[in-house]
Amino acid sequence: MEKSRKRCIRCGACCLSAAPSLQFSDIACVTEGPIKKSDLYTLRVGERVRDNIHGGLKTTKREIIKIREREDSGACIFYHEPARRCTIYEHRPVQCSAMKCWDEREFVRVYEEPKADRSALIHDSRLLRLMVAHEERCGYARLDRHVREIETNGEKAVEKILGILKFDHDIRVLAPERLDVDARELDLVFGRPLTETIAMFGLKVVREPDGSFLLTLGDAPPQP
């Protein structure tokens, strides 16, 4: 936080560094626009996330809905860098409204208010049941347990992890086919693919020519 500054100079630093998460009061921005479900993704319980208050990384204990970031830069998808402006400024999330780089008190207050979660945005009973099944089979606590078992159980633990990865992959194929879910909304419905987030455990998934998964060591995960 830059204490010497007393007003926004539209430097874009906050928008370029990350996108906001949604508070419960932001739900109308999704149900009534301009934010679409395809603009969002879910950080599930147990996932490694950046701590916006204290810095560094932490394991989230609650579900978080975030606006997508640009893959190439990490900037919020709604930030138009050439014009240095937010393209949804009049309907921006409350975290954005509260962000003042010279005084973090309002942001901290807003950040501690109730968070939005998937149940506030998804109401199809069939899809909700599928989400429950996915969480039971693919929860991060379960995945973490099997990763820790690799040292003692070896191949058996790896097979369990691969089974979780396959279920996570298959459900993302099933939902658009059977429940008419927009494929662009899958990262909101089921969170980010485990084949990507497995990196938080220091592992990497390689897709074989036959479509199967191979689990290998990846880069060492960043520490909280």
Short mmCIF file of N, CA and C in Angstrom, two decimals, residues 3-186:
data_model
loop_
_atom_site.label_atom_id
_atom_site.label_comp_id
_atom_site.label_asym_id
_atom_site.label_seq_id
_atom_site.Cartn_x
_atom_site.Cartn_y
_atom_site.Cartn_z
N LYS A 3 1.37 4.72 1.05
CA LYS A 3 0.79 5.63 2.04
C LYS A 3 0.87 7.09 1.61
N SER A 4 1.83 7.44 0.74
CA SER A 4 2.00 8.85 0.37
C SER A 4 0.91 9.33 -0.58
N ARG A 5 0.20 8.42 -1.20
CA ARG A 5 -0.82 8.80 -2.18
C ARG A 5 -2.15 9.06 -1.48
N LYS A 6 -2.89 10.04 -1.95
CA LYS A 6 -4.17 10.41 -1.33
C LYS A 6 -5.35 10.26 -2.28
N ARG A 7 -5.09 9.91 -3.52
CA ARG A 7 -6.17 9.74 -4.47
C ARG A 7 -5.71 8.79 -5.57
N CYS A 8 -6.68 8.27 -6.33
CA CYS A 8 -6.36 7.36 -7.43
C CYS A 8 -5.81 8.14 -8.60
N ILE A 9 -4.68 7.72 -9.13
CA ILE A 9 -4.08 8.37 -10.30
C ILE A 9 -4.19 7.47 -11.54
N ARG A 10 -4.99 6.41 -11.43
CA ARG A 10 -5.25 5.49 -12.54
C ARG A 10 -3.96 4.87 -13.07
N CYS A 11 -3.10 4.48 -12.14
CA CYS A 11 -1.87 3.81 -12.55
C CYS A 11 -2.14 2.37 -12.99
N GLY A 12 -3.26 1.81 -12.50
CA GLY A 12 -3.65 0.46 -12.90
C GLY A 12 -2.96 -0.65 -12.13
N ALA A 13 -2.14 -0.30 -11.13
CA ALA A 13 -1.38 -1.32 -10.42
C ALA A 13 -2.27 -2.39 -9.80
N CYS A 14 -3.39 -1.99 -9.19
CA CYS A 14 -4.26 -2.97 -8.53
C CYS A 14 -4.92 -3.90 -9.55
N CYS A 15 -5.29 -3.35 -10.71
CA CYS A 15 -5.96 -4.15 -11.74
C CYS A 15 -4.98 -5.05 -12.49
N LEU A 16 -3.73 -4.62 -12.58
CA LEU A 16 -2.72 -5.39 -13.30
C LEU A 16 -2.17 -6.54 -12.48
N SER A 17 -2.24 -6.42 -11.15
CA SER A 17 -1.63 -7.44 -10.30
C SER A 17 -2.52 -8.66 -10.11
N ALA A 18 -3.85 -8.48 -10.13
CA ALA A 18 -4.78 -9.59 -9.91
C ALA A 18 -6.20 -9.11 -10.15
N ALA A 19 -7.13 -10.06 -10.17
CA ALA A 19 -8.55 -9.73 -10.27
C ALA A 19 -9.19 -9.91 -8.90
N PRO A 20 -10.31 -9.25 -8.64
CA PRO A 20 -10.94 -9.35 -7.32
C PRO A 20 -11.71 -10.66 -7.16
N SER A 21 -11.97 -11.01 -5.91
CA SER A 21 -12.95 -12.05 -5.62
C SER A 21 -14.27 -11.38 -5.34
N LEU A 22 -15.36 -12.14 -5.38
CA LEU A 22 -16.69 -11.57 -5.22
C LEU A 22 -17.21 -11.72 -3.80
N GLN A 23 -17.77 -10.65 -3.29
CA GLN A 23 -18.48 -10.70 -2.02
C GLN A 23 -19.95 -11.04 -2.32
N PHE A 24 -20.69 -11.40 -1.29
CA PHE A 24 -22.09 -11.75 -1.51
C PHE A 24 -22.87 -10.59 -2.11
N SER A 25 -22.48 -9.38 -1.77
CA SER A 25 -23.16 -8.20 -2.30
C SER A 25 -22.92 -7.99 -3.79
N ASP A 26 -22.01 -8.77 -4.39
CA ASP A 26 -21.73 -8.65 -5.83
C ASP A 26 -22.60 -9.57 -6.68
N ILE A 27 -23.44 -10.38 -6.06
CA ILE A 27 -24.20 -11.37 -6.82
C ILE A 27 -25.00 -10.73 -7.95
N ALA A 28 -25.60 -9.57 -7.70
CA ALA A 28 -26.41 -8.91 -8.72
C ALA A 28 -25.58 -8.55 -9.95
N CYS A 29 -24.28 -8.33 -9.78
CA CYS A 29 -23.41 -8.01 -10.92
C CYS A 29 -23.31 -9.19 -11.88
N VAL A 30 -23.61 -10.39 -11.36
CA VAL A 30 -23.59 -11.59 -12.19
C VAL A 30 -24.98 -11.93 -12.71
N THR A 31 -25.97 -11.91 -11.83
CA THR A 31 -27.32 -12.29 -12.24
C THR A 31 -27.96 -11.24 -13.14
N GLU A 32 -27.58 -9.98 -12.97
CA GLU A 32 -28.15 -8.90 -13.78
C GLU A 32 -27.13 -8.31 -14.75
N GLY A 33 -25.88 -8.73 -14.69
CA GLY A 33 -24.83 -8.21 -15.56
C GLY A 33 -24.09 -7.07 -14.90
N PRO A 34 -22.92 -6.74 -15.45
CA PRO A 34 -22.33 -7.16 -16.72
C PRO A 34 -21.41 -8.37 -16.62
N ILE A 35 -21.17 -8.90 -15.42
CA ILE A 35 -20.27 -10.03 -15.26
C ILE A 35 -21.01 -11.32 -15.61
N LYS A 36 -20.41 -12.14 -16.48
CA LYS A 36 -21.00 -13.41 -16.87
C LYS A 36 -20.37 -14.55 -16.06
N LYS A 37 -21.07 -15.65 -15.96
CA LYS A 37 -20.53 -16.80 -15.23
C LYS A 37 -19.24 -17.29 -15.87
N SER A 38 -19.13 -17.13 -17.16
CA SER A 38 -17.91 -17.55 -17.85
C SER A 38 -16.72 -16.65 -17.54
N ASP A 39 -16.98 -15.51 -16.91
CA ASP A 39 -15.90 -14.60 -16.49
C ASP A 39 -15.33 -14.97 -15.13
N LEU A 40 -15.86 -16.04 -14.53
CA LEU A 40 -15.54 -16.38 -13.15
C LEU A 40 -14.91 -17.77 -13.03
N TYR A 41 -14.20 -17.97 -11.93
CA TYR A 41 -13.75 -19.31 -11.58
C TYR A 41 -13.79 -19.46 -10.06
N THR A 42 -13.81 -20.70 -9.61
CA THR A 42 -13.92 -20.99 -8.18
C THR A 42 -12.60 -21.48 -7.62
N LEU A 43 -12.21 -20.91 -6.48
CA LEU A 43 -11.13 -21.47 -5.68
C LEU A 43 -11.80 -22.31 -4.59
N ARG A 44 -11.58 -23.61 -4.63
CA ARG A 44 -12.27 -24.49 -3.70
C ARG A 44 -11.53 -24.58 -2.36
N VAL A 45 -12.24 -25.05 -1.36
CA VAL A 45 -11.66 -25.22 -0.03
C VAL A 45 -10.44 -26.13 -0.13
N GLY A 46 -9.35 -25.70 0.47
CA GLY A 46 -8.12 -26.50 0.45
C GLY A 46 -7.15 -26.11 -0.63
N GLU A 47 -7.54 -25.16 -1.49
CA GLU A 47 -6.68 -24.74 -2.59
C GLU A 47 -5.72 -23.65 -2.10
N ARG A 48 -4.52 -23.63 -2.68
CA ARG A 48 -3.52 -22.62 -2.32
C ARG A 48 -3.86 -21.31 -3.01
N VAL A 49 -3.95 -20.24 -2.24
CA VAL A 49 -4.34 -18.94 -2.78
C VAL A 49 -3.43 -17.85 -2.22
N ARG A 50 -3.44 -16.71 -2.87
CA ARG A 50 -2.67 -15.56 -2.39
C ARG A 50 -3.50 -14.81 -1.35
N ASP A 51 -2.85 -14.44 -0.26
CA ASP A 51 -3.49 -13.71 0.81
C ASP A 51 -3.43 -12.21 0.50
N ASN A 52 -4.59 -11.62 0.17
CA ASN A 52 -4.61 -10.21 -0.23
C ASN A 52 -4.40 -9.26 0.94
N ILE A 53 -4.53 -9.75 2.14
CA ILE A 53 -4.38 -8.89 3.32
C ILE A 53 -2.95 -8.95 3.86
N HIS A 54 -2.44 -10.15 4.05
CA HIS A 54 -1.14 -10.31 4.69
C HIS A 54 -0.02 -10.64 3.70
N GLY A 55 -0.38 -10.88 2.46
CA GLY A 55 0.62 -11.25 1.47
C GLY A 55 0.98 -12.72 1.57
N GLY A 56 1.74 -13.22 0.62
CA GLY A 56 2.14 -14.62 0.62
C GLY A 56 1.01 -15.54 0.20
N LEU A 57 1.19 -16.83 0.41
CA LEU A 57 0.19 -17.83 0.04
C LEU A 57 -0.39 -18.47 1.29
N LYS A 58 -1.64 -18.93 1.15
CA LYS A 58 -2.28 -19.65 2.24
C LYS A 58 -3.22 -20.69 1.64
N THR A 59 -3.64 -21.64 2.44
CA THR A 59 -4.63 -22.63 2.02
C THR A 59 -6.00 -22.11 2.44
N THR A 60 -6.88 -21.91 1.46
CA THR A 60 -8.16 -21.31 1.78
C THR A 60 -9.07 -22.28 2.54
N LYS A 61 -9.75 -21.74 3.53
CA LYS A 61 -10.67 -22.53 4.33
C LYS A 61 -12.12 -22.27 3.93
N ARG A 62 -12.31 -21.43 2.92
CA ARG A 62 -13.66 -21.16 2.44
C ARG A 62 -13.63 -21.00 0.93
N GLU A 63 -14.75 -21.24 0.34
CA GLU A 63 -14.86 -21.14 -1.12
C GLU A 63 -14.77 -19.68 -1.56
N ILE A 64 -14.07 -19.44 -2.66
CA ILE A 64 -13.88 -18.09 -3.18
C ILE A 64 -14.22 -18.08 -4.67
N ILE A 65 -15.02 -17.09 -5.07
CA ILE A 65 -15.33 -16.90 -6.48
C ILE A 65 -14.52 -15.71 -6.98
N LYS A 66 -13.73 -15.92 -8.01
CA LYS A 66 -12.87 -14.86 -8.53
C LYS A 66 -13.18 -14.54 -9.98
N ILE A 67 -12.94 -13.29 -10.34
CA ILE A 67 -12.97 -12.90 -11.74
C ILE A 67 -11.68 -13.41 -12.39
N ARG A 68 -11.77 -13.83 -13.60
CA ARG A 68 -10.61 -14.39 -14.29
C ARG A 68 -9.52 -13.33 -14.50
N GLU A 69 -8.29 -13.83 -14.53
CA GLU A 69 -7.15 -13.00 -14.91
C GLU A 69 -6.70 -13.37 -16.32
N ARG A 70 -6.04 -12.45 -16.98
CA ARG A 70 -5.48 -12.74 -18.30
C ARG A 70 -4.31 -13.71 -18.15
N GLU A 71 -4.28 -14.72 -19.01
CA GLU A 71 -3.26 -15.75 -18.91
C GLU A 71 -1.85 -15.20 -19.13
N ASP A 72 -1.74 -14.19 -19.99
CA ASP A 72 -0.41 -13.70 -20.34
C ASP A 72 0.19 -12.75 -19.31
N SER A 73 -0.67 -12.05 -18.55
CA SER A 73 -0.17 -11.02 -17.65
C SER A 73 -0.65 -11.13 -16.20
N GLY A 74 -1.75 -11.87 -15.97
CA GLY A 74 -2.31 -11.94 -14.63
C GLY A 74 -3.21 -10.78 -14.28
N ALA A 75 -3.42 -9.86 -15.23
CA ALA A 75 -4.29 -8.71 -14.99
C ALA A 75 -5.76 -9.11 -15.04
N CYS A 76 -6.61 -8.34 -14.38
CA CYS A 76 -8.04 -8.57 -14.43
C CYS A 76 -8.52 -8.48 -15.89
N ILE A 77 -9.41 -9.38 -16.28
CA ILE A 77 -9.87 -9.40 -17.67
C ILE A 77 -10.67 -8.16 -18.04
N PHE A 78 -11.16 -7.43 -17.05
CA PHE A 78 -11.97 -6.25 -17.33
C PHE A 78 -11.14 -4.96 -17.40
N TYR A 79 -9.84 -5.09 -17.20
CA TYR A 79 -9.00 -3.90 -17.25
C TYR A 79 -8.50 -3.71 -18.67
N HIS A 80 -8.73 -2.50 -19.21
CA HIS A 80 -8.27 -2.16 -20.56
C HIS A 80 -7.00 -1.34 -20.40
N GLU A 81 -5.87 -2.00 -20.57
CA GLU A 81 -4.59 -1.36 -20.25
C GLU A 81 -4.26 -0.14 -21.12
N PRO A 82 -4.49 -0.18 -22.45
CA PRO A 82 -4.16 1.01 -23.26
C PRO A 82 -4.88 2.27 -22.78
N ALA A 83 -6.13 2.12 -22.36
CA ALA A 83 -6.90 3.28 -21.90
C ALA A 83 -6.78 3.49 -20.39
N ARG A 84 -6.12 2.54 -19.71
CA ARG A 84 -5.97 2.58 -18.25
C ARG A 84 -7.33 2.78 -17.57
N ARG A 85 -8.26 1.88 -17.91
CA ARG A 85 -9.58 2.00 -17.31
C ARG A 85 -10.24 0.63 -17.16
N CYS A 86 -11.19 0.57 -16.24
CA CYS A 86 -12.00 -0.63 -16.03
C CYS A 86 -13.19 -0.57 -16.98
N THR A 87 -13.42 -1.65 -17.71
CA THR A 87 -14.51 -1.66 -18.69
C THR A 87 -15.88 -1.89 -18.05
N ILE A 88 -15.91 -2.23 -16.75
CA ILE A 88 -17.20 -2.37 -16.06
C ILE A 88 -17.22 -1.45 -14.83
N TYR A 89 -16.58 -0.33 -14.92
CA TYR A 89 -16.33 0.53 -13.76
C TYR A 89 -17.61 0.84 -12.98
N GLU A 90 -18.71 1.14 -13.66
CA GLU A 90 -19.94 1.51 -12.96
C GLU A 90 -20.56 0.33 -12.21
N HIS A 91 -20.15 -0.88 -12.56
CA HIS A 91 -20.70 -2.08 -11.92
C HIS A 91 -19.58 -2.96 -11.39
N ARG A 92 -18.47 -2.37 -11.03
CA ARG A 92 -17.32 -3.14 -10.55
C ARG A 92 -17.61 -3.75 -9.17
N PRO A 93 -16.95 -4.85 -8.84
CA PRO A 93 -17.15 -5.49 -7.53
C PRO A 93 -16.78 -4.55 -6.39
N VAL A 94 -17.34 -4.84 -5.21
CA VAL A 94 -17.15 -3.95 -4.07
C VAL A 94 -15.69 -3.92 -3.61
N GLN A 95 -14.96 -5.00 -3.81
CA GLN A 95 -13.54 -4.97 -3.46
C GLN A 95 -12.80 -3.91 -4.28
N CYS A 96 -13.18 -3.78 -5.54
CA CYS A 96 -12.55 -2.77 -6.40
C CYS A 96 -12.92 -1.36 -5.93
N SER A 97 -14.18 -1.18 -5.58
CA SER A 97 -14.62 0.13 -5.10
C SER A 97 -13.90 0.52 -3.81
N ALA A 98 -13.60 -0.50 -2.98
CA ALA A 98 -12.98 -0.23 -1.68
C ALA A 98 -11.47 -0.09 -1.76
N MET A 99 -10.88 -0.49 -2.89
CA MET A 99 -9.43 -0.49 -2.98
C MET A 99 -8.88 0.93 -3.09
N LYS A 100 -8.08 1.30 -2.11
CA LYS A 100 -7.36 2.58 -2.13
C LYS A 100 -5.93 2.26 -1.70
N CYS A 101 -5.00 2.45 -2.61
CA CYS A 101 -3.64 2.02 -2.31
C CYS A 101 -2.99 2.86 -1.21
N TRP A 102 -3.60 3.98 -0.87
CA TRP A 102 -3.05 4.84 0.19
C TRP A 102 -3.69 4.58 1.55
N ASP A 103 -4.77 3.75 1.57
CA ASP A 103 -5.46 3.48 2.84
C ASP A 103 -6.23 2.17 2.69
N GLU A 104 -5.72 1.12 3.31
CA GLU A 104 -6.30 -0.21 3.11
C GLU A 104 -7.48 -0.52 4.02
N ARG A 105 -7.86 0.37 4.92
CA ARG A 105 -8.87 0.06 5.92
C ARG A 105 -10.22 -0.33 5.31
N GLU A 106 -10.68 0.39 4.30
CA GLU A 106 -11.97 0.08 3.68
C GLU A 106 -11.92 -1.27 2.97
N PHE A 107 -10.81 -1.56 2.31
CA PHE A 107 -10.67 -2.84 1.63
C PHE A 107 -10.70 -3.99 2.63
N VAL A 108 -10.00 -3.84 3.73
CA VAL A 108 -9.98 -4.88 4.76
C VAL A 108 -11.38 -5.11 5.31
N ARG A 109 -12.13 -4.04 5.53
CA ARG A 109 -13.49 -4.17 6.04
C ARG A 109 -14.37 -4.94 5.06
N VAL A 110 -14.31 -4.56 3.79
CA VAL A 110 -15.11 -5.23 2.76
C VAL A 110 -14.69 -6.69 2.60
N TYR A 111 -13.40 -6.94 2.64
CA TYR A 111 -12.86 -8.28 2.43
C TYR A 111 -13.36 -9.26 3.49
N GLU A 112 -13.64 -8.77 4.68
CA GLU A 112 -14.10 -9.63 5.77
C GLU A 112 -15.61 -9.85 5.75
N GLU A 113 -16.33 -9.18 4.86
CA GLU A 113 -17.77 -9.39 4.75
C GLU A 113 -18.06 -10.72 4.06
N PRO A 114 -19.32 -11.21 4.09
CA PRO A 114 -19.64 -12.52 3.50
C PRO A 114 -19.22 -12.63 2.04
N LYS A 115 -18.61 -13.76 1.72
CA LYS A 115 -18.14 -14.03 0.37
C LYS A 115 -19.25 -14.66 -0.47
N ALA A 116 -19.19 -14.42 -1.76
CA ALA A 116 -20.07 -15.14 -2.69
C ALA A 116 -19.58 -16.58 -2.79
N ASP A 117 -20.50 -17.50 -3.03
CA ASP A 117 -20.11 -18.88 -3.30
C ASP A 117 -20.97 -19.43 -4.43
N ARG A 118 -20.67 -20.65 -4.85
CA ARG A 118 -21.36 -21.20 -6.02
C ARG A 118 -22.86 -21.37 -5.80
N SER A 119 -23.27 -21.66 -4.59
CA SER A 119 -24.69 -21.88 -4.33
C SER A 119 -25.53 -20.64 -4.58
N ALA A 120 -24.90 -19.47 -4.56
CA ALA A 120 -25.62 -18.22 -4.82
C ALA A 120 -25.77 -17.96 -6.32
N LEU A 121 -25.02 -18.69 -7.13
CA LEU A 121 -25.02 -18.44 -8.56
C LEU A 121 -25.56 -19.60 -9.38
N ILE A 122 -25.58 -20.80 -8.79
CA ILE A 122 -25.99 -22.00 -9.52
C ILE A 122 -27.20 -22.60 -8.80
N HIS A 123 -28.29 -22.79 -9.53
CA HIS A 123 -29.53 -23.23 -8.90
C HIS A 123 -30.12 -24.50 -9.51
N ASP A 124 -29.54 -25.01 -10.58
CA ASP A 124 -30.01 -26.24 -11.19
C ASP A 124 -29.75 -27.40 -10.23
N SER A 125 -30.80 -28.09 -9.79
CA SER A 125 -30.66 -29.14 -8.77
C SER A 125 -29.79 -30.29 -9.26
N ARG A 126 -29.90 -30.62 -10.55
CA ARG A 126 -29.08 -31.71 -11.10
C ARG A 126 -27.60 -31.34 -11.06
N LEU A 127 -27.32 -30.13 -11.43
CA LEU A 127 -25.93 -29.67 -11.44
C LEU A 127 -25.39 -29.56 -10.02
N LEU A 128 -26.22 -29.13 -9.10
CA LEU A 128 -25.79 -29.04 -7.70
C LEU A 128 -25.44 -30.43 -7.15
N ARG A 129 -26.22 -31.44 -7.52
CA ARG A 129 -25.91 -32.80 -7.07
C ARG A 129 -24.59 -33.28 -7.66
N LEU A 130 -24.35 -32.91 -8.91
CA LEU A 130 -23.10 -33.30 -9.56
C LEU A 130 -21.92 -32.59 -8.90
N MET A 131 -22.13 -31.35 -8.48
CA MET A 131 -21.08 -30.60 -7.79
C MET A 131 -20.75 -31.25 -6.44
N VAL A 132 -21.78 -31.75 -5.75
CA VAL A 132 -21.55 -32.43 -4.47
C VAL A 132 -20.74 -33.71 -4.69
N ALA A 133 -21.10 -34.47 -5.72
CA ALA A 133 -20.37 -35.70 -6.04
C ALA A 133 -18.93 -35.39 -6.39
N HIS A 134 -18.73 -34.33 -7.14
CA HIS A 134 -17.37 -33.92 -7.52
C HIS A 134 -16.56 -33.54 -6.28
N GLU A 135 -17.17 -32.81 -5.37
CA GLU A 135 -16.45 -32.39 -4.16
C GLU A 135 -16.10 -33.59 -3.30
N GLU A 136 -16.99 -34.57 -3.24
CA GLU A 136 -16.72 -35.77 -2.45
C GLU A 136 -15.57 -36.58 -3.04
N ARG A 137 -15.52 -36.68 -4.36
CA ARG A 137 -14.49 -37.48 -5.01
C ARG A 137 -13.20 -36.72 -5.24
N CYS A 138 -13.31 -35.40 -5.42
CA CYS A 138 -12.16 -34.61 -5.87
C CYS A 138 -11.79 -33.47 -4.92
N GLY A 139 -12.21 -33.56 -3.66
CA GLY A 139 -11.87 -32.52 -2.70
C GLY A 139 -10.37 -32.44 -2.46
N TYR A 140 -9.88 -31.27 -2.16
CA TYR A 140 -8.44 -31.09 -1.98
C TYR A 140 -7.91 -31.81 -0.74
N ALA A 141 -8.75 -31.97 0.28
CA ALA A 141 -8.30 -32.70 1.47
C ALA A 141 -8.00 -34.16 1.11
N ARG A 142 -8.86 -34.74 0.30
CA ARG A 142 -8.65 -36.12 -0.13
C ARG A 142 -7.42 -36.23 -1.01
N LEU A 143 -7.26 -35.31 -1.94
CA LEU A 143 -6.11 -35.32 -2.82
C LEU A 143 -4.82 -35.15 -2.02
N ASP A 144 -4.84 -34.23 -1.07
CA ASP A 144 -3.67 -34.00 -0.22
C ASP A 144 -3.29 -35.26 0.55
N ARG A 145 -4.29 -35.96 1.05
CA ARG A 145 -4.02 -37.19 1.82
C ARG A 145 -3.29 -38.23 0.97
N HIS A 146 -3.76 -38.41 -0.27
CA HIS A 146 -3.13 -39.40 -1.14
C HIS A 146 -1.74 -38.96 -1.58
N VAL A 147 -1.53 -37.67 -1.77
CA VAL A 147 -0.19 -37.18 -2.11
C VAL A 147 0.78 -37.49 -0.98
N ARG A 148 0.33 -37.30 0.25
CA ARG A 148 1.18 -37.58 1.41
C ARG A 148 1.46 -39.07 1.54
N GLU A 149 0.57 -39.90 0.99
CA GLU A 149 0.74 -41.35 1.09
C GLU A 149 1.70 -41.91 0.05
N ILE A 150 2.12 -41.09 -0.92
CA ILE A 150 3.00 -41.59 -1.97
C ILE A 150 4.28 -42.16 -1.38
N GLU A 151 4.82 -41.49 -0.37
CA GLU A 151 6.09 -41.92 0.22
C GLU A 151 5.99 -43.30 0.84
N THR A 152 4.84 -43.63 1.42
CA THR A 152 4.69 -44.92 2.10
C THR A 152 3.97 -45.97 1.24
N ASN A 153 3.00 -45.54 0.45
CA ASN A 153 2.19 -46.49 -0.33
C ASN A 153 2.55 -46.54 -1.81
N GLY A 154 3.40 -45.63 -2.24
CA GLY A 154 3.92 -45.69 -3.59
C GLY A 154 2.87 -45.72 -4.67
N GLU A 155 2.91 -46.78 -5.49
CA GLU A 155 2.07 -46.88 -6.67
C GLU A 155 0.58 -46.87 -6.33
N LYS A 156 0.21 -47.44 -5.19
CA LYS A 156 -1.21 -47.45 -4.82
C LYS A 156 -1.73 -46.03 -4.61
N ALA A 157 -0.94 -45.20 -3.98
CA ALA A 157 -1.33 -43.81 -3.78
C ALA A 157 -1.41 -43.07 -5.10
N VAL A 158 -0.46 -43.33 -5.98
CA VAL A 158 -0.45 -42.70 -7.30
C VAL A 158 -1.70 -43.10 -8.07
N GLU A 159 -2.10 -44.36 -8.01
CA GLU A 159 -3.30 -44.82 -8.70
C GLU A 159 -4.54 -44.11 -8.19
N LYS A 160 -4.61 -43.87 -6.89
CA LYS A 160 -5.75 -43.15 -6.32
C LYS A 160 -5.79 -41.71 -6.82
N ILE A 161 -4.61 -41.10 -6.90
CA ILE A 161 -4.55 -39.72 -7.40
C ILE A 161 -4.99 -39.67 -8.86
N LEU A 162 -4.51 -40.62 -9.65
CA LEU A 162 -4.90 -40.66 -11.07
C LEU A 162 -6.41 -40.88 -11.21
N GLY A 163 -7.00 -41.67 -10.32
CA GLY A 163 -8.44 -41.87 -10.34
C GLY A 163 -9.19 -40.57 -10.07
N ILE A 164 -8.68 -39.78 -9.14
CA ILE A 164 -9.30 -38.47 -8.84
C ILE A 164 -9.18 -37.55 -10.05
N LEU A 165 -8.00 -37.54 -10.66
CA LEU A 165 -7.79 -36.68 -11.83
C LEU A 165 -8.72 -37.09 -12.98
N LYS A 166 -8.90 -38.39 -13.16
CA LYS A 166 -9.77 -38.87 -14.24
C LYS A 166 -11.22 -38.49 -13.98
N PHE A 167 -11.68 -38.63 -12.71
CA PHE A 167 -13.06 -38.26 -12.39
C PHE A 167 -13.27 -36.77 -12.65
N ASP A 168 -12.31 -35.95 -12.23
CA ASP A 168 -12.40 -34.50 -12.44
C ASP A 168 -12.46 -34.18 -13.94
N HIS A 169 -11.66 -34.87 -14.73
CA HIS A 169 -11.66 -34.65 -16.18
C HIS A 169 -12.97 -35.10 -16.80
N ASP A 170 -13.42 -36.29 -16.43
CA ASP A 170 -14.61 -36.86 -17.07
C ASP A 170 -15.87 -36.07 -16.75
N ILE A 171 -15.96 -35.53 -15.54
CA ILE A 171 -17.16 -34.79 -15.16
C ILE A 171 -17.27 -33.49 -15.95
N ARG A 172 -16.12 -32.97 -16.37
CA ARG A 172 -16.12 -31.75 -17.18
C ARG A 172 -16.54 -32.03 -18.62
N VAL A 173 -16.42 -33.28 -19.02
CA VAL A 173 -16.92 -33.70 -20.34
C VAL A 173 -18.41 -34.02 -20.24
N LEU A 174 -18.80 -34.63 -19.14
CA LEU A 174 -20.18 -35.07 -18.95
C LEU A 174 -21.15 -33.89 -18.81
N ALA A 175 -20.79 -32.90 -18.02
CA ALA A 175 -21.72 -31.81 -17.70
C ALA A 175 -22.23 -31.07 -18.94
N PRO A 176 -21.36 -30.66 -19.87
CA PRO A 176 -21.88 -29.99 -21.06
C PRO A 176 -22.75 -30.91 -21.93
N GLU A 177 -22.42 -32.20 -21.96
CA GLU A 177 -23.16 -33.14 -22.80
C GLU A 177 -24.52 -33.49 -22.22
N ARG A 178 -24.58 -33.73 -20.92
CA ARG A 178 -25.79 -34.24 -20.29
C ARG A 178 -26.67 -33.14 -19.68
N LEU A 179 -26.05 -32.07 -19.19
CA LEU A 179 -26.81 -31.05 -18.46
C LEU A 179 -26.82 -29.71 -19.18
N ASP A 180 -26.31 -29.69 -20.39
CA ASP A 180 -26.32 -28.46 -21.20
C ASP A 180 -25.63 -27.30 -20.47
N VAL A 181 -24.53 -27.62 -19.80
CA VAL A 181 -23.74 -26.58 -19.13
C VAL A 181 -22.78 -25.96 -20.15
N ASP A 182 -22.71 -24.65 -20.14
CA ASP A 182 -21.77 -23.96 -21.02
C ASP A 182 -20.35 -24.34 -20.63
N ALA A 183 -19.58 -24.87 -21.55
CA ALA A 183 -18.23 -25.32 -21.25
C ALA A 183 -17.36 -24.19 -20.70
N ARG A 184 -17.70 -22.95 -21.05
CA ARG A 184 -16.92 -21.81 -20.57
C ARG A 184 -17.17 -21.53 -19.09
N GLU A 185 -18.18 -22.18 -18.51
CA GLU A 185 -18.52 -21.96 -17.10
C GLU A 185 -18.00 -23.07 -16.19
N LEU A 186 -17.28 -24.04 -16.75
CA LEU A 186 -16.87 -25.19 -15.96
C LEU A 186 -15.92 -24.83 -14.83
#
